[in-house]
PDB file of C-alpha atoms in Angstrom:
ATOM      1  CA  ILE S   1     135.699  69.653 108.350  1.00  0.00           C
ATOM      2  CA  GLN S   2     134.838  73.360 108.037  1.00  0.00           C
ATOM      3  CA  VAL S   3     137.342  76.185 108.480  1.00  0.00           C
ATOM      4  CA  PHE S   4     136.247  79.628 109.681  1.00  0.00           C
ATOM      5  CA  GLU S   5     137.843  82.969 110.511  1.00  0.00           C
ATOM      6  CA  GLY S   6     136.408  85.622 112.782  1.00  0.00           C
ATOM      7  CA  GLU S   7     136.219  87.038 116.300  1.00  0.00           C
ATOM      8  CA  ARG S   8     132.861  85.606 117.408  1.00  0.00           C
ATOM      9  CA  ARG S   9     132.376  82.357 119.359  1.00  0.00           C
ATOM     10  CA  MET S  10     129.729  80.873 117.063  1.00  0.00           C
ATOM     11  CA  THR S  11     130.597  79.808 113.527  1.00  0.00           C
ATOM     12  CA  SER S  12     127.350  81.319 112.248  1.00  0.00           C
ATOM     13  CA  ASP S  13     128.848  84.750 112.989  1.00  0.00           C
ATOM     14  CA  CYS S  14     132.181  84.035 111.293  1.00  0.00           C
ATOM     15  CA  ASN S  15     133.445  83.818 107.726  1.00  0.00           C
ATOM     16  CA  VAL S  16     133.790  80.364 106.170  1.00  0.00           C
ATOM     17  CA  LEU S  17     137.132  79.818 104.424  1.00  0.00           C
ATOM     18  CA  GLY S  18     136.643  76.303 103.165  1.00  0.00           C
ATOM     19  CA  LYS S  19     135.469  72.801 103.893  1.00  0.00           C
ATOM     20  CA  PHE S  20     136.633  69.278 103.144  1.00  0.00           C
ATOM     21  CA  ASP S  21     135.684  65.681 103.909  1.00  0.00           C
ATOM     22  CA  LEU S  22     137.711  63.242 105.993  1.00  0.00           C
ATOM     23  CA  ASN S  23     136.843  59.918 104.366  1.00  0.00           C
ATOM     24  CA  GLY S  24     137.681  56.296 105.109  1.00  0.00           C
ATOM     25  CA  ILE S  25     136.763  56.313 108.810  1.00  0.00           C
ATOM     26  CA  PRO S  26     134.869  53.140 109.809  1.00  0.00           C
ATOM     27  CA  PRO S  27     131.578  53.437 111.727  1.00  0.00           C
ATOM     28  CA  MET S  28     132.191  54.238 115.400  1.00  0.00           C
ATOM     29  CA  ARG S  29     130.083  55.069 118.412  1.00  0.00           C
ATOM     30  CA  ARG S  30     129.310  58.708 119.033  1.00  0.00           C
ATOM     31  CA  GLY S  31     132.266  60.443 120.666  1.00  0.00           C
ATOM     32  CA  GLU S  32     134.788  57.711 119.813  1.00  0.00           C
ATOM     33  CA  PRO S  33     136.530  59.245 116.753  1.00  0.00           C
ATOM     34  CA  GLN S  34     139.475  61.431 117.796  1.00  0.00           C
ATOM     35  CA  ILE S  35     140.477  63.930 115.147  1.00  0.00           C
ATOM     36  CA  ASP S  36     143.553  66.153 115.329  1.00  0.00           C
ATOM     37  CA  VAL S  37     143.353  69.389 113.333  1.00  0.00           C
ATOM     38  CA  THR S  38     146.474  71.452 112.631  1.00  0.00           C
ATOM     39  CA  PHE S  39     146.844  74.909 111.061  1.00  0.00           C
ATOM     40  CA  ASN S  40     149.948  76.165 109.268  1.00  0.00           C
ATOM     41  CA  VAL S  41     150.370  79.631 107.740  1.00  0.00           C
ATOM     42  CA  ASP S  42     153.390  80.399 105.577  1.00  0.00           C
ATOM     43  CA  ALA S  43     155.089  83.735 104.899  1.00  0.00           C
ATOM     44  CA  ASN S  44     152.779  84.387 101.931  1.00  0.00           C
ATOM     45  CA  GLY S  45     149.634  84.080 104.048  1.00  0.00           C
ATOM     46  CA  ILE S  46     148.693  80.693 102.591  1.00  0.00           C
ATOM     47  CA  LEU S  47     146.817  78.610 105.165  1.00  0.00           C
ATOM     48  CA  GLU S  48     147.090  74.835 105.210  1.00  0.00           C
ATOM     49  CA  VAL S  49     144.643  72.904 107.393  1.00  0.00           C
ATOM     50  CA  SER S  50     145.155  69.191 108.046  1.00  0.00           C
ATOM     51  CA  ALA S  51     142.845  66.757 109.828  1.00  0.00           C
ATOM     52  CA  ALA S  52     143.814  63.235 110.928  1.00  0.00           C
ATOM     53  CA  GLU S  53     141.795  60.530 112.696  1.00  0.00           C
ATOM     54  CA  LYS S  54     143.994  58.904 115.356  1.00  0.00           C
ATOM     55  CA  ALA S  55     142.738  55.314 115.281  1.00  0.00           C
ATOM     56  CA  THR S  56     142.887  54.810 111.496  1.00  0.00           C
ATOM     57  CA  GLY S  57     145.563  57.336 110.562  1.00  0.00           C
ATOM     58  CA  LYS S  58     143.312  58.656 107.782  1.00  0.00           C
ATOM     59  CA  SER S  59     144.103  62.286 106.973  1.00  0.00           C
ATOM     60  CA  GLN S  60     143.148  65.063 104.594  1.00  0.00           C
ATOM     61  CA  THR S  61     144.487  68.559 103.893  1.00  0.00           C
ATOM     62  CA  ILE S  62     143.044  71.744 102.432  1.00  0.00           C
ATOM     63  CA  THR S  63     145.020  74.774 101.239  1.00  0.00           C
ATOM     64  CA  ILE S  64     143.449  78.229 101.486  1.00  0.00           C
ATOM     65  CA  LYS S  65     145.183  81.027  99.579  1.00  0.00           C
ATOM     66  CA  ALA S  66     145.236  84.601 100.796  1.00  0.00           C
ATOM     67  CA  GLU S  67     143.447  86.038  97.767  1.00  0.00           C
ATOM     68  CA  LYS S  68     140.438  83.742  97.933  1.00  0.00           C
ATOM     69  CA  GLY S  69     137.534  84.053 100.369  1.00  0.00           C
ATOM     70  CA  ARG S  70     139.453  86.117 102.930  1.00  0.00           C
ATOM     71  CA  LEU S  71     138.101  89.127 104.796  1.00  0.00           C
ATOM     72  CA  SER S  72     138.959  92.673 103.786  1.00  0.00           C
ATOM     73  CA  GLU S  73     140.373  95.154 106.301  1.00  0.00           C
ATOM     74  CA  THR S  74     136.931  96.785 106.516  1.00  0.00           C
ATOM     75  CA  ASP S  75     135.297  93.430 107.244  1.00  0.00           C
ATOM     76  CA  ILE S  76     137.868  92.660 109.928  1.00  0.00           C
ATOM     77  CA  GLU S  77     137.297  95.988 111.670  1.00  0.00           C
ATOM     78  CA  ARG S  78     133.533  95.438 111.568  1.00  0.00           C
ATOM     79  CA  MET S  79     133.782  91.930 112.983  1.00  0.00           C
ATOM     80  CA  VAL S  80     136.099  93.017 115.796  1.00  0.00           C
ATOM     81  CA  LYS S  81     133.623  95.735 116.750  1.00  0.00           C
ATOM     82  CA  GLU S  82     130.726  93.252 116.657  1.00  0.00           C
ATOM     83  CA  ALA S  83     132.677  90.812 118.826  1.00  0.00           C
ATOM     84  CA  GLU S  84     133.077  93.485 121.495  1.00  0.00           C
ATOM     85  CA  GLU S  85     129.434  94.529 121.229  1.00  0.00           C
ATOM     86  CA  PHE S  86     128.040  90.993 121.521  1.00  0.00           C
ATOM     87  CA  ALA S  87     130.645  89.569 123.916  1.00  0.00           C
ATOM     88  CA  GLU S  88     128.180  88.834 126.744  1.00  0.00           C
ATOM     89  CA  GLN S  89     125.562  87.396 124.399  1.00  0.00           C
ATOM     90  CA  ASP S  90     128.175  85.177 122.747  1.00  0.00           C
ATOM     91  CA  LYS S  91     129.383  83.983 126.149  1.00  0.00           C
ATOM     92  CA  LEU S  92     125.878  82.882 127.165  1.00  0.00           C
ATOM     93  CA  GLN S  93     125.359  81.139 123.840  1.00  0.00           C
ATOM     94  CA  ALA S  94     128.682  79.320 124.139  1.00  0.00           C
ATOM     95  CA  GLU S  95     127.849  78.175 127.689  1.00  0.00           C
ATOM     96  CA  LYS S  96     124.510  76.837 126.473  1.00  0.00           C
ATOM     97  CA  VAL S  97     126.133  74.898 123.641  1.00  0.00           C
ATOM     98  CA  GLU S  98     128.841  73.480 125.926  1.00  0.00           C
ATOM     99  CA  ALA S  99     126.261  72.381 128.521  1.00  0.00           C
ATOM    100  CA  ARG S 100     124.147  70.734 125.844  1.00  0.00           C
ATOM    101  CA  ASN S 101     127.101  68.948 124.244  1.00  0.00           C
ATOM    102  CA  SER S 102     128.269  67.698 127.639  1.00  0.00           C
ATOM    103  CA  PHE S 103     124.792  66.423 128.552  1.00  0.00           C
ATOM    104  CA  GLU S 104     124.399  64.780 125.163  1.00  0.00           C
ATOM    105  CA  ALA S 105     127.747  63.005 125.570  1.00  0.00           C
ATOM    106  CA  TYR S 106     126.665  61.797 129.025  1.00  0.00           C
ATOM    107  CA  VAL S 107     123.381  60.415 127.682  1.00  0.00           C
ATOM    108  CA  PHE S 108     125.114  58.518 124.867  1.00  0.00           C
ATOM    109  CA  SER S 109     127.696  57.213 127.336  1.00  0.00           C
ATOM    110  CA  LEU S 110     124.875  55.771 129.450  1.00  0.00           C
ATOM    111  CA  ARG S 111     123.264  54.239 126.378  1.00  0.00           C
ATOM    112  CA  HIS S 112     126.545  52.572 125.431  1.00  0.00           C
ATOM    113  CA  THR S 113     126.879  51.239 128.989  1.00  0.00           C
ATOM    114  CA  LEU S 114     123.384  49.766 128.810  1.00  0.00           C
ATOM    115  CA  GLU S 115     124.337  47.968 125.590  1.00  0.00           C
ATOM    116  CA  GLU S 116     127.560  46.483 126.984  1.00  0.00           C
ATOM    117  CA  LYS S 117     127.638  42.698 127.204  1.00  0.00           C
ATOM    118  CA  GLY S 118     126.989  41.488 130.731  1.00  0.00           C
ATOM    119  CA  PHE S 119     125.927  44.852 132.163  1.00  0.00           C
ATOM    120  CA  GLN S 120     122.287  43.808 132.506  1.00  0.00           C
ATOM    121  CA  ASP S 121     123.350  40.766 134.559  1.00  0.00           C
ATOM    122  CA  LYS S 122     124.847  43.020 137.241  1.00  0.00           C
ATOM    123  CA  LEU S 123     121.497  44.609 138.148  1.00  0.00           C
ATOM    124  CA  PRO S 124     117.983  43.691 139.225  1.00  0.00           C
ATOM    125  CA  ALA S 125     115.644  43.871 136.230  1.00  0.00           C
ATOM    126  CA  GLU S 126     113.760  46.888 137.617  1.00  0.00           C
ATOM    127  CA  ASP S 127     116.985  48.913 137.992  1.00  0.00           C
ATOM    128  CA  TYR S 128     118.135  48.105 134.474  1.00  0.00           C
ATOM    129  CA  GLU S 129     114.765  49.073 133.009  1.00  0.00           C
ATOM    130  CA  ALA S 130     114.647  52.274 135.092  1.00  0.00           C
ATOM    131  CA  LEU S 131     118.050  53.390 133.788  1.00  0.00           C
ATOM    132  CA  LYS S 132     117.132  52.441 130.233  1.00  0.00           C
ATOM    133  CA  ALA S 133     113.883  54.442 130.413  1.00  0.00           C
ATOM    134  CA  ALA S 134     115.552  57.480 132.018  1.00  0.00           C
ATOM    135  CA  THR S 135     118.253  57.505 129.328  1.00  0.00           C
ATOM    136  CA  ALA S 136     115.697  57.285 126.506  1.00  0.00           C
ATOM    137  CA  GLU S 137     113.627  60.092 128.051  1.00  0.00           C
ATOM    138  CA  ALA S 138     116.708  62.321 128.361  1.00  0.00           C
ATOM    139  CA  LEU S 139     117.613  61.768 124.707  1.00  0.00           C
ATOM    140  CA  GLU S 140     114.051  62.568 123.676  1.00  0.00           C
ATOM    141  CA  TRP S 141     114.157  65.746 125.780  1.00  0.00           C
ATOM    142  CA  LEU S 142     117.352  66.860 124.038  1.00  0.00           C
ATOM    143  CA  GLU S 143     115.775  66.326 120.633  1.00  0.00           C
ATOM    144  CA  GLU S 144     112.642  68.269 121.572  1.00  0.00           C
ATOM    145  CA  ASN S 145     114.324  71.148 123.448  1.00  0.00           C
ATOM    146  CA  THR S 146     117.051  72.383 121.131  1.00  0.00           C
ATOM    147  CA  SER S 147     116.650  75.986 122.324  1.00  0.00           C
ATOM    148  CA  ALA S 148     116.826  75.215 126.076  1.00  0.00           C
ATOM    149  CA  ASP S 149     119.210  77.499 127.973  1.00  0.00           C
ATOM    150  CA  LYS S 150     122.113  76.357 130.162  1.00  0.00           C
ATOM    151  CA  GLY S 151     120.026  76.367 133.350  1.00  0.00           C
ATOM    152  CA  GLU S 152     117.370  74.123 131.821  1.00  0.00           C
ATOM    153  CA  VAL S 153     119.967  71.728 130.418  1.00  0.00           C
ATOM    154  CA  ASP S 154     121.816  71.512 133.745  1.00  0.00           C
ATOM    155  CA  ALA S 155     118.559  70.858 135.619  1.00  0.00           C
ATOM    156  CA  ARG S 156     117.566  68.080 133.218  1.00  0.00           C
ATOM    157  CA  ARG S 157     120.999  66.508 133.508  1.00  0.00           C
ATOM    158  CA  LYS S 158     120.756  66.538 137.303  1.00  0.00           C
ATOM    159  CA  GLU S 159     117.451  64.641 137.083  1.00  0.00           C
ATOM    160  CA  LEU S 160     119.098  61.932 135.003  1.00  0.00           C
ATOM    161  CA  GLU S 161     122.140  61.735 137.281  1.00  0.00           C
ATOM    162  CA  GLU S 162     119.904  61.227 140.327  1.00  0.00           C
ATOM    163  CA  VAL S 163     118.480  58.118 138.654  1.00  0.00           C
ATOM    164  CA  ALA S 164     121.697  56.870 137.070  1.00  0.00           C
ATOM    165  CA  PHE S 165     124.241  57.310 139.863  1.00  0.00           C
ATOM    166  CA  PRO S 166     122.824  54.858 142.447  1.00  0.00           C
ATOM    167  CA  ILE S 167     122.117  52.259 139.751  1.00  0.00           C
ATOM    168  CA  LEU S 168     125.627  52.496 138.302  1.00  0.00           C
ATOM    169  CA  GLN S 169     127.005  52.266 141.830  1.00  0.00           C
ATOM    170  CA  LYS S 170     125.101  48.994 142.319  1.00  0.00           C
ATOM    171  CA  ALA S 171     126.503  47.638 139.062  1.00  0.00           C
ATOM    172  CA  ASN S 172     130.068  48.545 140.079  1.00  0.00           C
ATOM    173  CA  GLN S 173     129.617  46.916 143.485  1.00  0.00           C
ATOM    174  CA  ALA S 174     128.257  43.754 141.863  1.00  0.00           C
ATOM    175  CA  ALA S 175     131.228  43.627 139.495  1.00  0.00           C
ATOM    176  CA  GLY S 176     133.658  44.156 142.388  1.00  0.00           C
ATOM    177  CA  ALA S 177     132.034  41.414 144.470  1.00  0.00           C
ATOM    178  CA  ALA S 178     132.243  38.966 141.558  1.00  0.00           C
ATOM    179  CA  GLU S 179     135.941  39.708 141.031  1.00  0.00           C
ATOM    180  CA  GLY S 180     136.608  39.358 144.759  1.00  0.00           C
ATOM    181  CA  SER S 181     134.949  35.942 144.983  1.00  0.00           C
ATOM    182  CA  GLU S 182     136.925  34.694 141.974  1.00  0.00           C
ATOM    183  CA  ALA S 183     140.195  35.911 143.488  1.00  0.00           C
ATOM    184  CA  GLY S 184     139.336  34.219 146.804  1.00  0.00           C
ATOM    185  CA  ALA S 185     138.597  30.916 145.098  1.00  0.00           C
ATOM    186  CA  ASP S 186     141.878  31.049 143.189  1.00  0.00           C
ATOM    187  CA  GLY S 187     143.853  31.724 146.368  1.00  0.00           C
ATOM    188  CA  ALA S 188     142.258  28.820 148.256  1.00  0.00           C
ATOM    189  CA  ALA S 189     142.881  26.343 145.472  1.00  0.00           C
ATOM    190  CA  GLY S 190     146.617  26.955 145.184  1.00  0.00           C
ATOM    191  CA  ALA S 191     148.641  26.818 142.014  1.00  0.00           C
ATOM    192  CA  ASP S 192     147.658  23.274 140.958  1.00  0.00           C
ATOM    193  CA  GLY S 193     144.029  23.431 142.089  1.00  0.00           C
ATOM    194  CA  ALA S 194     144.653  21.480 145.325  1.00  0.00           C
ATOM    195  CA  ALA S 195     144.164  22.903 148.783  1.00  0.00           C
ATOM    196  CA  PRO S 196     147.450  24.072 150.352  1.00  0.00           C
ATOM    197  CA  PRO S 197     148.833  21.786 153.102  1.00  0.00           C
ATOM    198  CA  ALA S 198     148.252  22.733 156.734  1.00  0.00           C
ATOM    199  CA  ASP S 199     151.261  23.826 158.747  1.00  0.00           C
ATOM    200  CA  ASP S 200     151.269  21.498 161.797  1.00  0.00           C
ATOM    201  CA  GLY S 201     154.844  22.105 162.843  1.00  0.00           C
ATOM    202  CA  PRO S 202     158.011  20.098 162.115  1.00  0.00           C
ATOM    203  CA  VAL S 203     157.628  16.785 160.330  1.00  0.00           C
ATOM    204  CA  ASP S 204     158.912  13.666 162.180  1.00  0.00           C
ATOM    205  CA  ASP S 205     160.776  11.451 159.707  1.00  0.00           C
ATOM    206  CA  GLY S 206     161.178   8.598 162.201  1.00  0.00           C
ATOM    207  CA  GLN S 207     164.861   9.282 162.771  1.00  0.00           C
ATOM    208  CA  GLY S 208     165.638  10.622 166.199  1.00  0.00           C
ATOM    209  CA  PRO S 209     168.825  12.420 167.200  1.00  0.00           C
ATOM    210  CA  THR S 210     172.133  10.482 166.970  1.00  0.00           C
ATOM    211  CA  VAL S 211     173.969  10.093 170.311  1.00  0.00           C
ATOM    212  CA  GLU S 212     177.659   9.206 170.469  1.00  0.00           C
ATOM    213  CA  GLU S 213     179.279   7.892 173.670  1.00  0.00           C
ATOM    214  CA  VAL S 214     182.557   9.557 174.590  1.00  0.00           C
ATOM    215  CA  ASP S 215     185.139   7.827 176.885  1.00  0.00           C
TER     216      ASP S 215
END
């Protein structure tokens, strides 16, 4: 975990205050760890930063004192002026990073889906292989095009979605059909596995109506 201060959107343009490790987290798939970070500043300007991983409860804290590694008034004024000067450039850079991170998360989500038990059985072999190849190609593109702008990233994502969407739709339909057939079979069998009796009207028990003679 790295802690920065500054007015710019990118950490490379800000001042690093400190860093610490959050240890003891077991291996997880990309995007699965959820980490809460909290900042507390006391009356003396001492900053305490805490990070906690939700699933494991593992946490770590760093304390940053006002006299160490902080910006001077001159530095603050300079950085505020730079933030105003480069506002549009920073906005474009942030949009590019957000688009890339979103696309990367989508690609890894598809890869995890492909690895799920039983997913391959829901699709024809050619569809499964097509999605697998498209996902691998997208990941390779991300690795080879680290400087691509937002427009290029969005266009490449659209290409992948055009392949993935209809295939995933097929898989969902196959899963729904399988669940529907199981539910239908359970309903026909009844609670004890036997077919429910037919309703043919009142049952005749062999005893007709009783008639009494009245004088």
